[in-house]
CSV table of C-alpha atoms in Angstrom, one decimal:
chain,number,residue,atom,x,y,z
A,1,ASP,CA,0.0,0.0,0.0
A,2,THR,CA,1.3,3.4,-1.0
A,3,ALA,CA,1.6,5.8,2.0
A,4,VAL,CA,1.9,9.0,0.1
A,5,SER,CA,0.8,8.9,-3.6
A,6,GLN,CA,0.9,11.7,-6.3
A,7,THR,CA,-0.6,11.8,-9.7
A,8,PRO,CA,0.5,12.2,-12.3
A,9,LYS,CA,4.1,11.0,-12.1
A,10,TYR,CA,5.1,13.0,-15.3
A,11,LEU,CA,3.5,16.1,-16.6
A,12,VAL,CA,4.6,17.7,-19.8
A,13,THR,CA,2.7,20.9,-21.0
A,14,GLN,CA,3.0,24.1,-22.8
A,15,MET,CA,3.7,27.5,-21.3
A,16,GLY,CA,0.6,29.3,-20.3
A,17,ASN,CA,-1.4,26.2,-19.5
A,18,ASP,CA,-3.2,25.4,-16.2
A,19,LYS,CA,-2.4,22.1,-14.5
A,20,SER,CA,-3.1,20.3,-11.3
A,21,ILE,CA,-1.1,17.7,-9.3
A,22,LYS,CA,-2.9,15.5,-6.8
A,23,CYS,CA,-1.6,14.1,-3.5
A,24,GLU,CA,-3.2,11.6,-1.1
A,25,GLN,CA,-1.8,10.1,2.1
A,26,ASN,CA,-3.3,7.1,3.9
A,27,LEU,CA,-1.2,7.4,6.9
A,28,GLY,CA,-3.7,9.3,9.1
A,29,HIS,CA,-1.4,12.3,9.2
A,30,ASP,CA,-2.8,15.7,9.9
A,31,THR,CA,-0.2,17.8,8.1
A,32,MET,CA,0.7,17.8,4.4
A,33,TYR,CA,3.3,19.6,2.4
A,34,TRP,CA,4.3,20.6,-1.1
A,35,TYR,CA,8.1,20.9,-2.0
A,36,LYS,CA,9.8,21.9,-5.2
A,37,GLN,CA,13.1,20.3,-6.2
A,38,ASP,CA,15.0,22.2,-8.8
A,39,SER,CA,17.4,20.8,-11.3
A,40,LYS,CA,20.3,21.2,-8.8
A,41,LYS,CA,18.3,18.9,-6.4
A,42,PHE,CA,17.7,21.8,-4.0
A,43,LEU,CA,14.4,21.0,-2.1
A,44,LYS,CA,12.4,24.0,-1.0
A,45,ILE,CA,9.1,24.0,1.0
A,46,MET,CA,6.2,25.8,-0.8
A,47,PHE,CA,3.1,25.1,1.4
A,48,SER,CA,1.9,23.2,4.4
A,49,TYR,CA,-1.6,22.5,5.6
A,50,ASN,CA,-2.6,21.1,8.9
A,51,ASN,CA,-6.2,19.8,9.2
A,52,LYS,CA,-7.1,21.7,6.0
A,53,GLU,CA,-5.7,24.9,7.3
A,54,LEU,CA,-2.7,26.7,5.7
A,55,ILE,CA,0.2,26.9,8.1
A,56,ILE,CA,3.1,27.5,5.9
A,57,ASN,CA,3.1,29.7,2.8
A,58,GLU,CA,6.5,30.4,1.6
A,59,THR,CA,7.3,33.0,-1.1
A,60,VAL,CA,5.6,31.3,-4.0
A,61,PRO,CA,3.9,33.1,-6.9
A,62,ASN,CA,0.2,33.3,-6.5
A,63,ARG,CA,-0.2,31.2,-9.7
A,64,PHE,CA,0.3,28.3,-7.3
A,65,SER,CA,-2.7,27.6,-5.3
A,66,PRO,CA,-2.9,24.6,-2.9
A,67,LYS,CA,-6.2,23.1,-2.1
A,68,SER,CA,-7.0,20.6,0.7
A,69,PRO,CA,-10.5,19.1,0.5
A,70,ASP,CA,-9.8,17.0,3.6
A,71,LYS,CA,-6.8,16.1,5.7
A,72,ALA,CA,-5.8,13.2,3.5
A,73,HIS,CA,-5.5,15.2,0.3
A,74,LEU,CA,-3.5,18.2,-0.7
A,75,ASN,CA,-3.7,19.2,-4.3
A,76,LEU,CA,-1.5,21.8,-6.1
A,77,HIS,CA,-3.0,23.8,-9.0
A,78,ILE,CA,-0.7,25.9,-11.2
A,79,ASN,CA,-2.0,28.7,-13.4
A,80,SER,CA,-0.2,30.2,-16.4
A,81,LEU,CA,2.7,27.8,-16.3
A,82,GLU,CA,6.1,29.2,-17.1
A,83,LEU,CA,9.4,27.6,-18.1
A,84,GLY,CA,10.8,28.2,-14.7
A,85,ASP,CA,8.2,26.0,-13.1
A,86,SER,CA,9.8,23.0,-14.6
A,87,ALA,CA,10.9,20.9,-11.6
A,88,VAL,CA,10.0,17.9,-9.6
A,89,TYR,CA,7.2,18.5,-7.1
A,90,PHE,CA,7.1,16.4,-3.9
A,91,CYS,CA,4.2,16.0,-1.6
A,92,ALA,CA,4.8,14.9,2.0
A,93,SER,CA,2.9,14.4,5.2
A,94,SER,CA,3.6,14.2,8.9
A,95,VAL,CA,1.9,14.3,12.2
A,96,ARG,CA,1.9,17.7,14.1
A,97,GLY,CA,2.4,17.4,17.7
A,98,PRO,CA,4.2,18.5,20.8
A,99,SER,CA,6.9,15.8,20.7
A,100,GLY,CA,9.0,17.7,18.2
A,101,ASN,CA,9.3,14.5,16.1
A,102,ASN,CA,8.1,15.8,12.8
A,103,GLU,CA,9.5,13.1,10.5
A,104,GLN,CA,8.0,13.6,7.0
A,105,PHE,CA,6.9,10.9,4.6
A,106,PHE,CA,7.4,11.8,0.9
A,107,GLY,CA,5.5,10.9,-2.2
A,108,PRO,CA,7.3,9.6,-5.3
A,109,GLY,CA,7.4,13.1,-7.0
A,110,THR,CA,5.8,14.6,-10.1
A,111,ARG,CA,8.2,15.7,-12.8
A,112,LEU,CA,6.7,18.7,-14.4
A,113,THR,CA,8.2,20.0,-17.8
A,114,VAL,CA,7.0,23.1,-19.2
A,115,LEU,CA,7.8,23.6,-22.9
B,1,SER,CA,19.7,31.6,1.9
B,2,GLN,CA,20.0,27.9,2.5
B,3,GLN,CA,19.7,26.7,6.1
B,4,GLY,CA,21.7,23.6,5.7
B,5,GLU,CA,24.7,22.9,3.5
B,6,GLU,CA,26.2,19.4,3.1
B,7,ASP,CA,29.8,18.7,2.6
B,8,PRO,CA,31.1,17.1,0.4
B,9,GLN,CA,28.7,17.7,-2.6
B,10,ALA,CA,29.8,14.3,-3.9
B,11,LEU,CA,31.5,11.4,-2.4
B,12,SER,CA,32.7,8.1,-4.1
B,13,ILE,CA,34.0,5.2,-1.9
B,14,GLN,CA,34.6,1.6,-2.3
B,15,GLU,CA,32.0,-0.9,-1.0
B,16,GLY,CA,32.7,-1.8,2.6
B,17,GLU,CA,34.3,1.5,3.5
B,18,ASN,CA,32.7,4.0,5.8
B,19,ALA,CA,31.1,7.2,4.4
B,20,THR,CA,30.9,10.4,6.3
B,21,MET,CA,28.8,13.4,5.4
B,22,ASN,CA,28.6,16.7,7.1
B,23,CYS,CA,25.9,19.3,7.4
B,24,SER,CA,26.1,22.8,8.7
B,25,TYR,CA,23.3,25.1,9.5
B,26,LYS,CA,22.8,28.8,10.5
B,27,THR,CA,19.9,29.2,13.0
B,28,SER,CA,19.0,27.4,16.3
B,29,ILE,CA,17.1,24.1,15.8
B,30,ASN,CA,14.7,21.9,17.6
B,31,ASN,CA,15.9,18.8,15.7
B,32,LEU,CA,18.0,17.8,12.7
B,33,GLN,CA,17.0,15.0,10.4
B,34,TRP,CA,18.7,13.1,7.6
B,35,TYR,CA,16.9,11.8,4.5
B,36,ARG,CA,18.0,9.6,1.6
B,37,GLN,CA,16.9,10.1,-2.0
B,38,ASN,CA,17.5,7.4,-4.6
B,39,SER,CA,17.6,8.6,-8.1
B,40,GLY,CA,14.1,9.4,-9.4
B,41,ARG,CA,12.4,8.7,-6.1
B,42,GLY,CA,11.1,10.6,-3.2
B,43,LEU,CA,12.9,11.2,0.1
B,44,VAL,CA,13.1,8.6,2.8
B,45,HIS,CA,13.6,9.5,6.4
B,46,LEU,CA,16.6,8.0,8.0
B,47,ILE,CA,17.2,9.4,11.5
B,48,LEU,CA,16.2,12.4,13.7
B,49,ILE,CA,18.3,13.9,16.4
B,50,ARG,CA,17.0,16.4,18.9
B,51,SER,CA,18.8,19.6,19.8
B,52,ASN,CA,19.5,18.2,23.3
B,53,GLU,CA,21.2,15.0,21.9
B,54,ARG,CA,24.8,14.7,20.8
B,55,GLU,CA,24.8,11.3,19.2
B,56,LYS,CA,22.3,8.7,17.8
B,57,HIS,CA,22.6,5.3,16.2
B,58,SER,CA,20.3,3.4,13.9
B,59,GLY,CA,21.7,0.2,12.4
B,60,ARG,CA,24.7,1.2,10.2
B,61,LEU,CA,24.0,4.9,10.7
B,62,ARG,CA,25.6,7.1,13.3
B,63,VAL,CA,24.6,10.7,13.6
B,64,THR,CA,26.3,13.4,15.7
B,65,LEU,CA,25.1,16.9,16.5
B,66,ASP,CA,27.2,19.8,17.7
B,67,THR,CA,24.8,22.7,18.4
B,68,SER,CA,27.8,25.0,19.4
B,69,LYS,CA,29.2,24.6,15.9
B,70,LYS,CA,25.8,24.3,14.2
B,71,SER,CA,26.8,21.1,12.5
B,72,SER,CA,26.0,17.5,12.2
B,73,SER,CA,27.5,14.4,10.6
B,74,LEU,CA,26.2,11.3,9.1
B,75,LEU,CA,28.4,8.2,9.2
B,76,ILE,CA,27.4,5.1,7.2
B,77,THR,CA,29.4,2.1,8.1
B,78,ALA,CA,30.3,-0.9,6.0
B,79,SER,CA,28.8,0.8,3.0
B,80,ARG,CA,26.9,-1.3,0.4
B,81,ALA,CA,26.1,-0.6,-3.3
B,82,ALA,CA,22.4,0.0,-2.3
B,83,ASP,CA,23.6,3.0,-0.2
B,84,THR,CA,24.2,4.9,-3.4
B,85,ALA,CA,21.9,7.8,-3.2
B,86,SER,CA,21.8,11.5,-2.3
B,87,TYR,CA,21.7,12.4,1.4
B,88,PHE,CA,20.1,15.5,2.8
B,89,CYS,CA,20.0,17.1,6.1
B,90,ALA,CA,17.0,19.0,7.2
B,91,THR,CA,16.5,21.2,10.2
B,92,SER,CA,13.4,22.0,12.2
B,93,SER,CA,13.5,25.5,13.9
B,94,ASN,CA,9.9,26.2,14.9
B,95,PHE,CA,8.4,24.0,17.5
B,96,GLY,CA,5.0,22.9,16.3
B,97,ASN,CA,5.4,24.5,12.9
B,98,GLU,CA,6.8,21.4,11.3
B,99,LYS,CA,8.7,23.3,8.6
B,100,LEU,CA,11.8,21.5,7.4
B,101,THR,CA,14.6,23.4,5.7
B,102,PHE,CA,16.7,21.1,3.6
B,103,GLY,CA,20.4,21.3,2.8
B,104,THR,CA,22.0,21.0,-0.5
B,105,GLY,CA,22.6,17.3,-0.4
B,106,THR,CA,25.6,15.0,-0.7
B,107,ARG,CA,25.6,12.6,-3.7
B,108,LEU,CA,27.1,9.3,-2.4
B,109,THR,CA,28.3,6.6,-4.8
B,110,ILE,CA,29.4,3.2,-3.6
B,111,ILE,CA,31.8,1.5,-6.0
B,112,PRO,CA,31.3,-2.4,-5.9
């Protein structure tokens, strides 16, 4: 059973298009994240939701809009795609709590290529 | 600016040797974590060390943390070909915020 799943795995699209990436976790976690990994493998947090509430929103263009219909899902919608959006996008989840143990579980990634 | 920076950027060793990777960070932390990423895959959590801990072991992994130097090291003993991957340190600074800031990664290649 896949703990954190993302669809699609690959996404190739033209500049200016709008696309969505879906993420689901079956771990019962209450916090989910989106990361962007660039061509140099640098991984940067974009958003985080806890129980459907936005708790982290890094400096990301407002063309990126996360949506969390329930705490098991966190989708990422991207409007007006640009060449610089090409990257691998990772979804992750964790349990938020007072223990300070915020180990994150990652999905397999979605490789987005904008032409 | 990046919170964590790994050193070296790339490391190649013979199978059976030990591999050591270092991570430096800039701000005070609650914990530091190490993750592994195989090519084309997501990250996998390896080990977490809290700010009040100095050393932790898990199987062939040994992690140290020196908060006075803002640095950590990951030692993999008796390396195997399957250890070939990129290794990232990640720091957690805000208690309850869950935000992780990742380093730049070390690409480890184990030569059979």
